[in-house]
Amino acid sequence: MNTSPTSSLICAPITEARADLFLAASEEASRISDAVELRLDYLPDESLPQSLAELRSRVVQINKPLILTFRPREQGGKRNLTLQDRRDFWRGLAPEITNAIAFADFELDLVESFAGEQPPVPWDKVICSWHNFAETPHDLIARYERMAATSAAVVKIATQANRIGDCLRVFELIEHAQGKKPVIALAMGLPGLMTRALALSRGAMLTFGSLRRGAESAAGQPTVAELRDLYRVKELSRESMILGIIGDPVGHSRSPLMHNAALKTLNRDGVYLPFEVDDIDSFARDFVHPKTKKLGWNLRGLSVTIPHKLAIIPHLDHVDATARAIGAVNTVVIEGDELRGYNTDVIGAMKPLDELIDVKNARVAVIGAGGSARAICYGLNERGAEVTIYARDVQKAQPLADEFKARTSPLESFNGEADVVINCTPIGMRGHSEGQSPIKAESLKNVKLVYDLIYTPEETALLRDAKQACCQTLGGLAMLVGQAAEQFGLWTGLEAPVDVMWRAASLQARTSPPTQTPAAD
Ligand code: NAP
């Protein structure tokens, strides 16, 4: 029997286009989610009658609240349907189905077309929905009021987030609806992810999660497993600690896996989210700084990645000495009314190296002269190493060398004259030049230790060559986890569970990043 829905539900939409898979997926979804949305519009004409017949006989076996949706293409569905087609469809639905479902999703125009009539599904089972795929307009509250004034029981508004600032309006809407008609509100697209992850904690009735990657019914939709196990959305409240990473893009980041695993292991009431931020100034003002933020949330800290490591600095009240010297902030801590900036890349990169070798007076070859080389050169200079920067463009590398008392040399000139080699280029990285090494294998004969900052793959061609030449090796996961563990300590005051974070990062390093799909909830 389909139990009556309450609130705080993770709902899995079924987007199978094959009749034989549709109900099987529904049953699978009912095992892992709190509610199941049957997207009947995904079924082609030839499959729909068979699916409805099967649904009629098996609907009672799906023991989770069921939502039925039959969406026209222009409103984000998969079918060309006129208003009359939709009216006929709902009027023709078998009573076994309408009795068993918890809700039917009627688009606003359909709801309005049934005004003054006996609807085909009782009004207390009707979700009145409205979608906007172009933007998140400014009049969401007026739109909600119009929809709430209909006889439908629940209002659903889903809009496209073109930038993260659009999420503010969705949260305002959820706030506005408290104590009124239940609301489902979310922003589609990756910039809208925070609305999907935080909606339940702020009083929305439901959030959508796909059954698996590739089965999303809308862009930016996480999986049920991510919502439940990674972001733990059902355990969050308005008071929960919020952490996250700001960058553009951020979809590839391993940080949510590491930090959420740490929060879960230490049983902390909090979540770490990816924030796709294009405009750092408005994000810092509207979401972050305690004196100006427009969103009432318990944001406590941020990781900062490309392209905002420099641009965040004017928004900070304090910047620590290392971050100042490197000219880049990768960590923000929100303390009272102030923002403090740190750089944990140096300690994250150097700690694992310090555990293997004392670099004082050691000859260190740094390959590359970009952002990570800067953190490495700072750490090496602090420790008194003799550093040579090998770069394809020596002139470009010279300011870095001057700043940290290093020499420069063309990359192709490297001949093995070093105790330690550190690769700070992307050469060898998956999706860039996997299988290649920035230096020749023969040049590693007399090198003691090779450190490759790349972490995908975990073992690069350079590290393989180094092992064959009997060098000690260190991979980039050590730095990735090391800098994250330092951040976690700064935000929480707790010792980070490094092993747990390592496993989480390592697992992600072997899987692919999330995808965007151009559809709608
Ligand atoms: P970056 O600022 O873009 O610097 C890359 C450096 O590599 C630049 O000096 C660049 O030279 C050089 N380079 C790029 N392609 C090259 C090529 N084909 N041949 C020779 N030199 C080349 O990047 P980054 O932030 O320093 O990151 C570098 C790598 O480190 C990344 O790919 C990443 O895998 C790794 N990394 C790891 C961690 C970690 O936590 N483990 C953290 C940060 C970075 P030009 O200036 O001439 O372009």
Coordinates of N, CA, C and O in Angstrom, one line a residue, residues 94-226:
A94 N -7.1 4.5 -14.7 CA -7.8 3.5 -14.0 C -8.0 3.9 -12.5 O -7.0 4.4 -11.9
P95 N -9.1 3.7 -11.9 CA -9.3 4.1 -10.5 C -8.3 3.4 -9.6 O -7.9 3.9 -8.5
E96 N -7.9 2.1 -10.0 CA -6.9 1.4 -9.1 C -5.6 2.2 -9.0 O -5.0 2.2 -8.0
I97 N -5.3 3.0 -10.1 CA -4.1 3.8 -10.0 C -4.3 5.1 -9.2 O -3.6 5.4 -8.3
T98 N -5.4 5.8 -9.6 CA -5.6 7.1 -8.9 C -5.8 6.8 -7.4 O -5.4 7.7 -6.6
N99 N -6.4 5.7 -7.0 CA -6.6 5.4 -5.6 C -5.3 5.2 -4.9 O -5.1 5.5 -3.7
A100 N -4.4 4.5 -5.6 CA -3.2 4.1 -5.0 C -2.1 5.1 -4.9 O -1.3 5.1 -4.0
I101 N -2.1 6.1 -5.8 CA -1.0 7.1 -5.8 C -1.2 8.1 -4.6 O -2.3 8.3 -4.1
A102 N -0.1 8.6 -4.2 CA -0.1 9.7 -3.2 C -0.4 11.0 -3.8 O -1.2 11.8 -3.2
F103 N 0.2 11.2 -5.0 CA 0.0 12.5 -5.6 C 0.0 12.4 -7.2 O 0.6 11.5 -7.7
A104 N -0.7 13.3 -7.8 CA -0.6 13.5 -9.2 C 0.0 14.9 -9.4 O -0.4 15.9 -8.8
D105 N 1.0 15.0 -10.3 CA 1.6 16.3 -10.6 C 0.8 16.9 -11.8 O 0.9 16.5 -12.9
F106 N 0.1 18.0 -11.5 CA -0.7 18.7 -12.6 C 0.0 20.1 -12.8 O 0.2 20.8 -11.8
E107 N 0.4 20.3 -14.0 CA 1.0 21.6 -14.3 C -0.1 22.7 -14.0 O -1.3 22.5 -14.1
L108 N 0.4 23.9 -13.8 CA -0.5 25.0 -13.4 C -1.7 25.2 -14.4 O -2.8 25.4 -14.0
D109 N -1.4 25.1 -15.7 CA -2.4 25.4 -16.7 C -3.5 24.2 -16.6 O -4.7 24.5 -16.7
L110 N -3.0 23.0 -16.3 CA -4.0 21.9 -16.1 C -4.8 22.1 -14.9 O -6.0 21.9 -14.9
V111 N -4.2 22.5 -13.8 CA -4.9 22.7 -12.6 C -6.0 23.8 -12.8 O -7.2 23.6 -12.5
E112 N -5.6 24.9 -13.5 CA -6.6 25.9 -13.7 C -7.7 25.5 -14.7 O -8.8 25.9 -14.6
S113 N -7.4 24.5 -15.6 CA -8.4 24.0 -16.5 C -9.5 23.2 -15.8 O -10.6 23.0 -16.2
F114 N -9.1 22.6 -14.6 CA -10.0 21.8 -13.9 C -10.8 22.6 -12.8 O -11.6 22.1 -12.1
A115 N -10.5 23.9 -12.8 CA -11.2 24.8 -11.8 C -12.7 24.7 -12.0 O -13.2 24.8 -13.1
G116 N -13.4 24.5 -10.9 CA -14.9 24.5 -11.0 C -15.4 23.1 -11.5 O -16.6 22.9 -11.6
E117 N -14.5 22.2 -11.7 CA -15.0 20.8 -12.2 C -14.5 19.8 -11.1 O -13.7 20.1 -10.3
Q118 N -15.1 18.6 -11.1 CA -14.6 17.5 -10.3 C -13.3 17.1 -11.0 O -13.3 16.6 -12.1
P119 N -12.1 17.2 -10.3 CA -10.9 16.8 -11.0 C -10.8 15.3 -11.0 O -11.4 14.6 -10.2
P120 N -10.0 14.7 -12.0 CA -9.9 13.3 -12.1 C -9.1 12.7 -10.9 O -9.2 11.4 -10.7
V121 N -8.4 13.5 -10.2 CA -7.7 13.0 -9.0 C -8.2 14.0 -7.9 O -8.2 15.2 -8.1
P122 N -8.5 13.5 -6.7 CA -9.0 14.4 -5.6 C -7.9 15.6 -5.4 O -6.7 15.3 -5.5
W123 N -8.4 16.7 -5.2 CA -7.6 17.9 -5.0 C -6.5 17.7 -3.9 O -5.4 18.2 -4.0
D124 N -6.8 16.9 -2.9 CA -5.8 16.8 -1.8 C -4.7 15.8 -2.2 O -3.8 15.6 -1.5
K125 N -4.8 15.3 -3.5 CA -3.7 14.6 -4.0 C -3.0 15.3 -5.2 O -2.2 14.7 -5.9
V126 N -3.3 16.5 -5.4 CA -2.7 17.2 -6.5 C -1.6 18.2 -6.1 O -1.7 19.0 -5.2
I127 N -0.5 18.0 -6.9 CA 0.7 18.9 -6.8 C 0.5 19.8 -8.0 O 0.4 19.4 -9.1
C128 N 0.5 21.1 -7.7 CA 0.4 22.1 -8.8 C 1.8 22.5 -9.1 O 2.5 23.1 -8.3
S129 N 2.3 22.3 -10.4 CA 3.7 22.5 -10.7 C 3.8 23.6 -11.7 O 3.0 23.8 -12.6
W130 N 5.0 24.3 -11.6 CA 5.4 25.3 -12.6 C 6.9 25.3 -12.8 O 7.6 25.1 -11.8
H131 N 7.3 25.3 -14.1 CA 8.8 25.2 -14.4 C 9.2 26.4 -15.2 O 8.4 26.9 -16.0
N132 N 10.4 26.8 -15.0 CA 11.0 27.8 -15.9 C 12.4 27.4 -16.2 O 13.2 27.3 -15.3
F133 N 12.7 27.1 -17.5 CA 14.0 26.6 -17.8 C 15.0 27.6 -18.3 O 16.1 27.3 -18.5
A134 N 14.5 28.9 -18.3 CA 15.4 29.9 -18.8 C 16.1 30.6 -17.6 O 17.2 31.0 -17.7
E135 N 15.3 30.8 -16.5 CA 15.8 31.6 -15.4 C 15.1 31.3 -14.1 O 14.1 30.6 -14.1
T136 N 15.5 32.0 -13.1 CA 14.8 32.0 -11.8 C 14.2 33.4 -11.7 O 15.0 34.3 -11.3
P137 N 13.0 33.6 -12.0 CA 12.5 35.0 -12.0 C 12.3 35.6 -10.6 O 12.4 34.9 -9.6
H138 N 12.1 36.9 -10.6 CA 12.1 37.6 -9.3 C 10.7 37.5 -8.6 O 10.6 37.9 -7.5
D139 N 9.7 37.0 -9.4 CA 8.3 37.0 -8.8 C 7.9 35.6 -8.3 O 6.7 35.3 -8.4
L140 N 8.8 34.9 -7.7 CA 8.5 33.5 -7.3 C 7.4 33.5 -6.2 O 6.5 32.6 -6.2
I141 N 7.4 34.5 -5.3 CA 6.5 34.5 -4.2 C 5.1 34.8 -4.8 O 4.1 34.1 -4.4
A142 N 5.0 35.7 -5.7 CA 3.7 36.0 -6.3 C 3.2 34.8 -7.1 O 2.0 34.4 -7.0
R143 N 4.1 34.1 -7.7 CA 3.7 32.8 -8.4 C 3.2 31.8 -7.5 O 2.2 31.1 -7.7
Y144 N 3.9 31.6 -6.4 CA 3.5 30.7 -5.3 C 2.1 31.0 -4.9 O 1.2 30.1 -4.7
E145 N 1.8 32.3 -4.6 CA 0.5 32.7 -4.1 C -0.6 32.4 -5.1 O -1.7 31.9 -4.7
R146 N -0.3 32.6 -6.4 CA -1.3 32.2 -7.4 C -1.6 30.7 -7.4 O -2.7 30.3 -7.5
M147 N -0.5 30.0 -7.2 CA -0.7 28.5 -7.3 C -1.3 28.0 -6.0 O -2.1 27.1 -6.0
A148 N -0.9 28.6 -4.9 CA -1.5 28.2 -3.6 C -3.0 28.5 -3.5 O -3.7 27.9 -2.7
A149 N -3.4 29.5 -4.3 CA -4.8 29.9 -4.3 C -5.7 28.9 -5.0 O -6.9 28.9 -5.0
T150 N -5.1 28.0 -5.8 CA -5.9 26.9 -6.5 C -6.3 25.9 -5.4 O -5.9 25.9 -4.3
S151 N -7.0 24.9 -5.9 CA -7.4 23.8 -4.9 C -6.4 22.8 -4.7 O -6.6 21.8 -3.9
A152 N -5.3 22.8 -5.4 CA -4.2 21.8 -5.2 C -3.7 21.8 -3.8 O -3.7 22.8 -3.1
A153 N -3.1 20.6 -3.4 CA -2.7 20.5 -2.0 C -1.2 21.0 -1.8 O -0.8 21.4 -0.8
V154 N -0.4 20.9 -2.9 CA 1.0 21.2 -2.8 C 1.4 22.1 -4.0 O 0.9 21.9 -5.1
V155 N 2.4 23.0 -3.7 CA 2.9 23.8 -4.8 C 4.3 23.4 -5.1 O 5.1 23.2 -4.2
K156 N 4.6 23.2 -6.4 CA 5.9 22.9 -6.8 C 6.4 23.9 -7.8 O 5.8 24.1 -8.9
I157 N 7.6 24.5 -7.5 CA 8.2 25.5 -8.4 C 9.6 25.1 -8.7 O 10.4 25.0 -7.7
A158 N 10.0 24.9 -9.9 CA 11.3 24.5 -10.3 C 11.8 25.5 -11.4 O 11.2 25.6 -12.4
T159 N 12.9 26.1 -11.1 CA 13.4 27.1 -12.1 C 14.9 26.9 -12.4 O 15.6 26.2 -11.6
Q160 N 15.4 27.5 -13.5 CA 16.7 27.3 -13.8 C 17.6 28.3 -13.1 O 17.4 29.5 -13.1
A161 N 18.7 27.7 -12.4 CA 19.7 28.6 -11.8 C 20.8 28.9 -12.8 O 21.5 28.0 -13.2
N162 N 20.9 30.1 -13.3 CA 21.9 30.5 -14.2 C 23.2 30.9 -13.4 O 24.3 30.8 -14.0
R163 N 23.0 31.3 -12.2 CA 24.1 31.5 -11.3 C 23.7 31.2 -9.9 O 22.5 31.2 -9.6
I164 N 24.6 31.1 -9.0 CA 24.3 30.6 -7.7 C 23.4 31.6 -6.9 O 22.6 31.2 -6.1
G165 N 23.5 32.9 -7.3 CA 22.7 33.9 -6.6 C 21.2 33.6 -6.8 O 20.4 34.0 -5.9
D166 N 20.9 32.9 -7.8 CA 19.4 32.6 -8.0 C 18.9 31.7 -6.9 O 17.7 31.7 -6.7
C167 N 19.7 31.0 -6.2 CA 19.3 30.1 -5.1 C 18.6 31.0 -4.0 O 17.7 30.5 -3.3
L168 N 19.1 32.2 -3.8 CA 18.5 33.0 -2.8 C 17.0 33.1 -2.9 O 16.2 33.0 -1.9
R169 N 16.5 33.3 -4.2 CA 15.1 33.5 -4.4 C 14.3 32.2 -4.1 O 13.2 32.2 -3.6
V170 N 14.9 31.1 -4.3 CA 14.3 29.8 -4.0 C 14.2 29.6 -2.5 O 13.1 29.2 -2.0
F171 N 15.3 30.0 -1.8 CA 15.2 29.9 -0.4 C 14.2 30.8 0.2 O 13.5 30.5 1.2
E172 N 14.1 32.0 -0.4 CA 13.1 33.0 0.1 C 11.7 32.4 -0.1 O 10.8 32.6 0.8
L173 N 11.5 31.7 -1.2 CA 10.2 31.1 -1.5 C 9.8 30.1 -0.4 O 8.7 30.0 0.1
I174 N 10.8 29.2 -0.1 CA 10.6 28.1 0.8 C 10.2 28.8 2.2 O 9.3 28.3 2.9
E175 N 11.0 29.8 2.6 CA 10.7 30.5 3.8 C 9.3 31.1 3.8 O 8.5 30.9 4.8
H176 N 8.9 31.7 2.7 CA 7.6 32.3 2.6 C 6.5 31.3 2.8 O 5.4 31.6 3.3
A177 N 6.7 30.1 2.3 CA 5.7 29.1 2.3 C 5.5 28.4 3.6 O 4.5 27.6 3.8
Q178 N 6.4 28.6 4.6 CA 6.3 28.0 5.9 C 5.0 28.3 6.6 O 4.6 29.5 6.6
G179 N 4.2 27.3 7.0 CA 2.9 27.6 7.7 C 1.8 27.7 6.6 O 0.7 27.9 7.0
K180 N 2.2 27.7 5.3 CA 1.1 27.8 4.3 C 1.1 26.5 3.6 O 1.4 25.4 4.2
K181 N 0.7 26.5 2.3 CA 0.6 25.2 1.6 C 2.0 24.6 1.4 O 2.9 25.4 1.1
P182 N 2.1 23.3 1.6 CA 3.5 22.7 1.4 C 4.1 23.1 0.1 O 3.4 23.2 -0.9
V183 N 5.4 23.2 0.1 CA 6.1 23.6 -1.2 C 7.2 22.7 -1.5 O 7.9 22.1 -0.6
I184 N 7.4 22.5 -2.8 CA 8.5 21.8 -3.4 C 9.2 22.9 -4.2 O 8.6 23.4 -5.1
A185 N 10.4 23.3 -3.9 CA 11.0 24.4 -4.6 C 12.5 24.0 -4.8 O 13.2 23.6 -3.9
L186 N 13.0 24.2 -6.0 CA 14.4 23.9 -6.3 C 14.8 24.6 -7.6 O 14.0 25.1 -8.4
A187 N 16.1 24.8 -7.6 CA 16.8 25.5 -8.8 C 17.5 24.4 -9.5 O 18.4 23.7 -9.0
M188 N 17.3 24.3 -10.8 CA 17.9 23.3 -11.7 C 19.3 23.8 -12.1 O 19.6 25.0 -12.2
G189 N 20.2 22.9 -12.5 CA 21.5 23.2 -13.0 C 22.5 23.1 -11.8 O 22.0 23.2 -10.6
L190 N 23.8 23.0 -12.1 CA 24.7 22.8 -11.0 C 24.8 24.0 -10.1 O 25.0 23.8 -8.9
P191 N 24.6 25.3 -10.5 CA 24.6 26.4 -9.6 C 23.5 26.3 -8.6 O 23.5 26.9 -7.5
G192 N 22.4 25.5 -8.9 CA 21.3 25.3 -8.0 C 21.4 24.2 -7.0 O 20.5 24.0 -6.2
L193 N 22.5 23.5 -7.0 CA 22.7 22.3 -6.2 C 22.3 22.5 -4.7 O 21.7 21.7 -4.1
M194 N 22.7 23.7 -4.2 CA 22.5 23.9 -2.8 C 21.0 23.9 -2.4 O 20.6 23.5 -1.3
T195 N 20.1 24.3 -3.4 CA 18.7 24.2 -3.1 C 18.2 22.8 -3.0 O 17.4 22.5 -2.1
R196 N 18.8 21.9 -3.7 CA 18.4 20.5 -3.7 C 18.9 19.9 -2.4 O 18.2 19.0 -1.8
A197 N 20.1 20.3 -1.9 CA 20.7 19.7 -0.8 C 20.1 20.2 0.5 O 20.0 19.5 1.5
L198 N 19.7 21.5 0.5 CA 19.3 22.2 1.8 C 17.8 22.4 1.9 O 17.3 22.8 2.9
A199 N 17.0 22.1 0.8 CA 15.6 22.3 0.7 C 14.9 21.7 1.9 O 14.1 22.4 2.6
L200 N 15.1 20.4 2.2 CA 14.4 19.7 3.3 C 14.7 20.4 4.6 O 13.8 20.6 5.4
S201 N 16.0 20.7 4.9 CA 16.3 21.3 6.2 C 15.7 22.7 6.4 O 15.6 23.2 7.5
R202 N 15.2 23.3 5.3 CA 14.6 24.6 5.4 C 13.1 24.6 5.2 O 12.4 25.6 5.1
G203 N 12.5 23.4 5.2 CA 11.1 23.2 5.3 C 10.4 22.9 4.0 O 9.1 22.9 3.9
A204 N 11.1 22.5 2.9 CA 10.4 22.1 1.7 C 10.0 20.6 1.9 O 10.5 19.9 2.7
M205 N 9.0 20.2 1.2 CA 8.4 18.9 1.4 C 9.2 17.8 0.8 O 9.2 16.7 1.4
L206 N 9.9 18.1 -0.3 CA 10.5 17.0 -1.0 C 11.7 17.5 -1.8 O 11.7 18.6 -2.2
T207 N 12.7 16.6 -2.1 CA 13.8 16.9 -3.0 C 13.9 15.7 -3.9 O 13.7 14.6 -3.5
F208 N 14.4 16.0 -5.1 CA 14.5 14.8 -6.1 C 15.9 14.3 -6.2 O 16.9 15.1 -6.2
G209 N 16.0 13.0 -6.3 CA 17.3 12.4 -6.5 C 17.2 11.3 -7.5 O 16.2 10.5 -7.5
S210 N 18.1 11.2 -8.4 CA 18.0 10.2 -9.5 C 18.4 8.8 -9.0 O 19.1 8.7 -8.0
L211 N 17.9 7.8 -9.6 CA 18.2 6.4 -9.2 C 19.7 6.2 -9.4 O 20.3 5.4 -8.6
R212 N 20.2 6.7 -10.5 CA 21.7 6.5 -10.7 C 22.1 7.6 -11.7 O 21.3 8.3 -12.3
R213 N 23.4 7.8 -11.8 CA 23.9 8.8 -12.8 C 23.4 8.4 -14.2 O 23.4 7.3 -14.6
G214 N 22.9 9.4 -14.9 CA 22.4 9.2 -16.2 C 20.9 9.0 -16.2 O 20.3 9.0 -17.3
A215 N 20.3 8.8 -15.0 CA 18.8 8.7 -14.9 C 18.2 9.9 -14.4 O 17.0 9.9 -13.9
E216 N 18.9 11.1 -14.4 CA 18.3 12.3 -13.9 C 17.1 12.8 -14.7 O 17.1 12.6 -15.9
S217 N 16.2 13.4 -14.0 CA 15.0 14.0 -14.7 C 15.3 15.5 -14.9 O 14.5 16.2 -15.5
A218 N 16.4 16.0 -14.4 CA 16.7 17.4 -14.6 C 18.2 17.7 -14.4 O 18.8 16.9 -13.7
A219 N 18.6 18.8 -14.9 CA 20.0 19.1 -14.8 C 20.4 19.4 -13.3 O 19.6 20.1 -12.6
G220 N 21.5 18.9 -13.0 CA 22.0 19.2 -11.6 C 21.4 18.3 -10.5 O 21.7 18.6 -9.3
Q221 N 20.6 17.3 -10.9 CA 20.0 16.5 -9.9 C 21.0 15.4 -9.4 O 21.5 14.7 -10.2
P222 N 21.2 15.5 -8.1 CA 22.1 14.4 -7.5 C 21.4 13.1 -7.5 O 20.2 13.0 -7.8
T223 N 22.2 12.0 -7.2 CA 21.5 10.7 -7.1 C 20.9 10.6 -5.7 O 21.3 11.4 -4.8
V224 N 20.0 9.7 -5.5 CA 19.4 9.5 -4.2 C 20.5 9.2 -3.2 O 20.6 9.7 -2.1
A225 N 21.5 8.3 -3.6 CA 22.6 7.9 -2.7 C 23.4 9.2 -2.3 O 23.8 9.3 -1.1
E226 N 23.6 10.1 -3.2 CA 24.4 11.3 -2.8 C 23.6 12.1 -1.8 O 24.2 12.6 -0.8

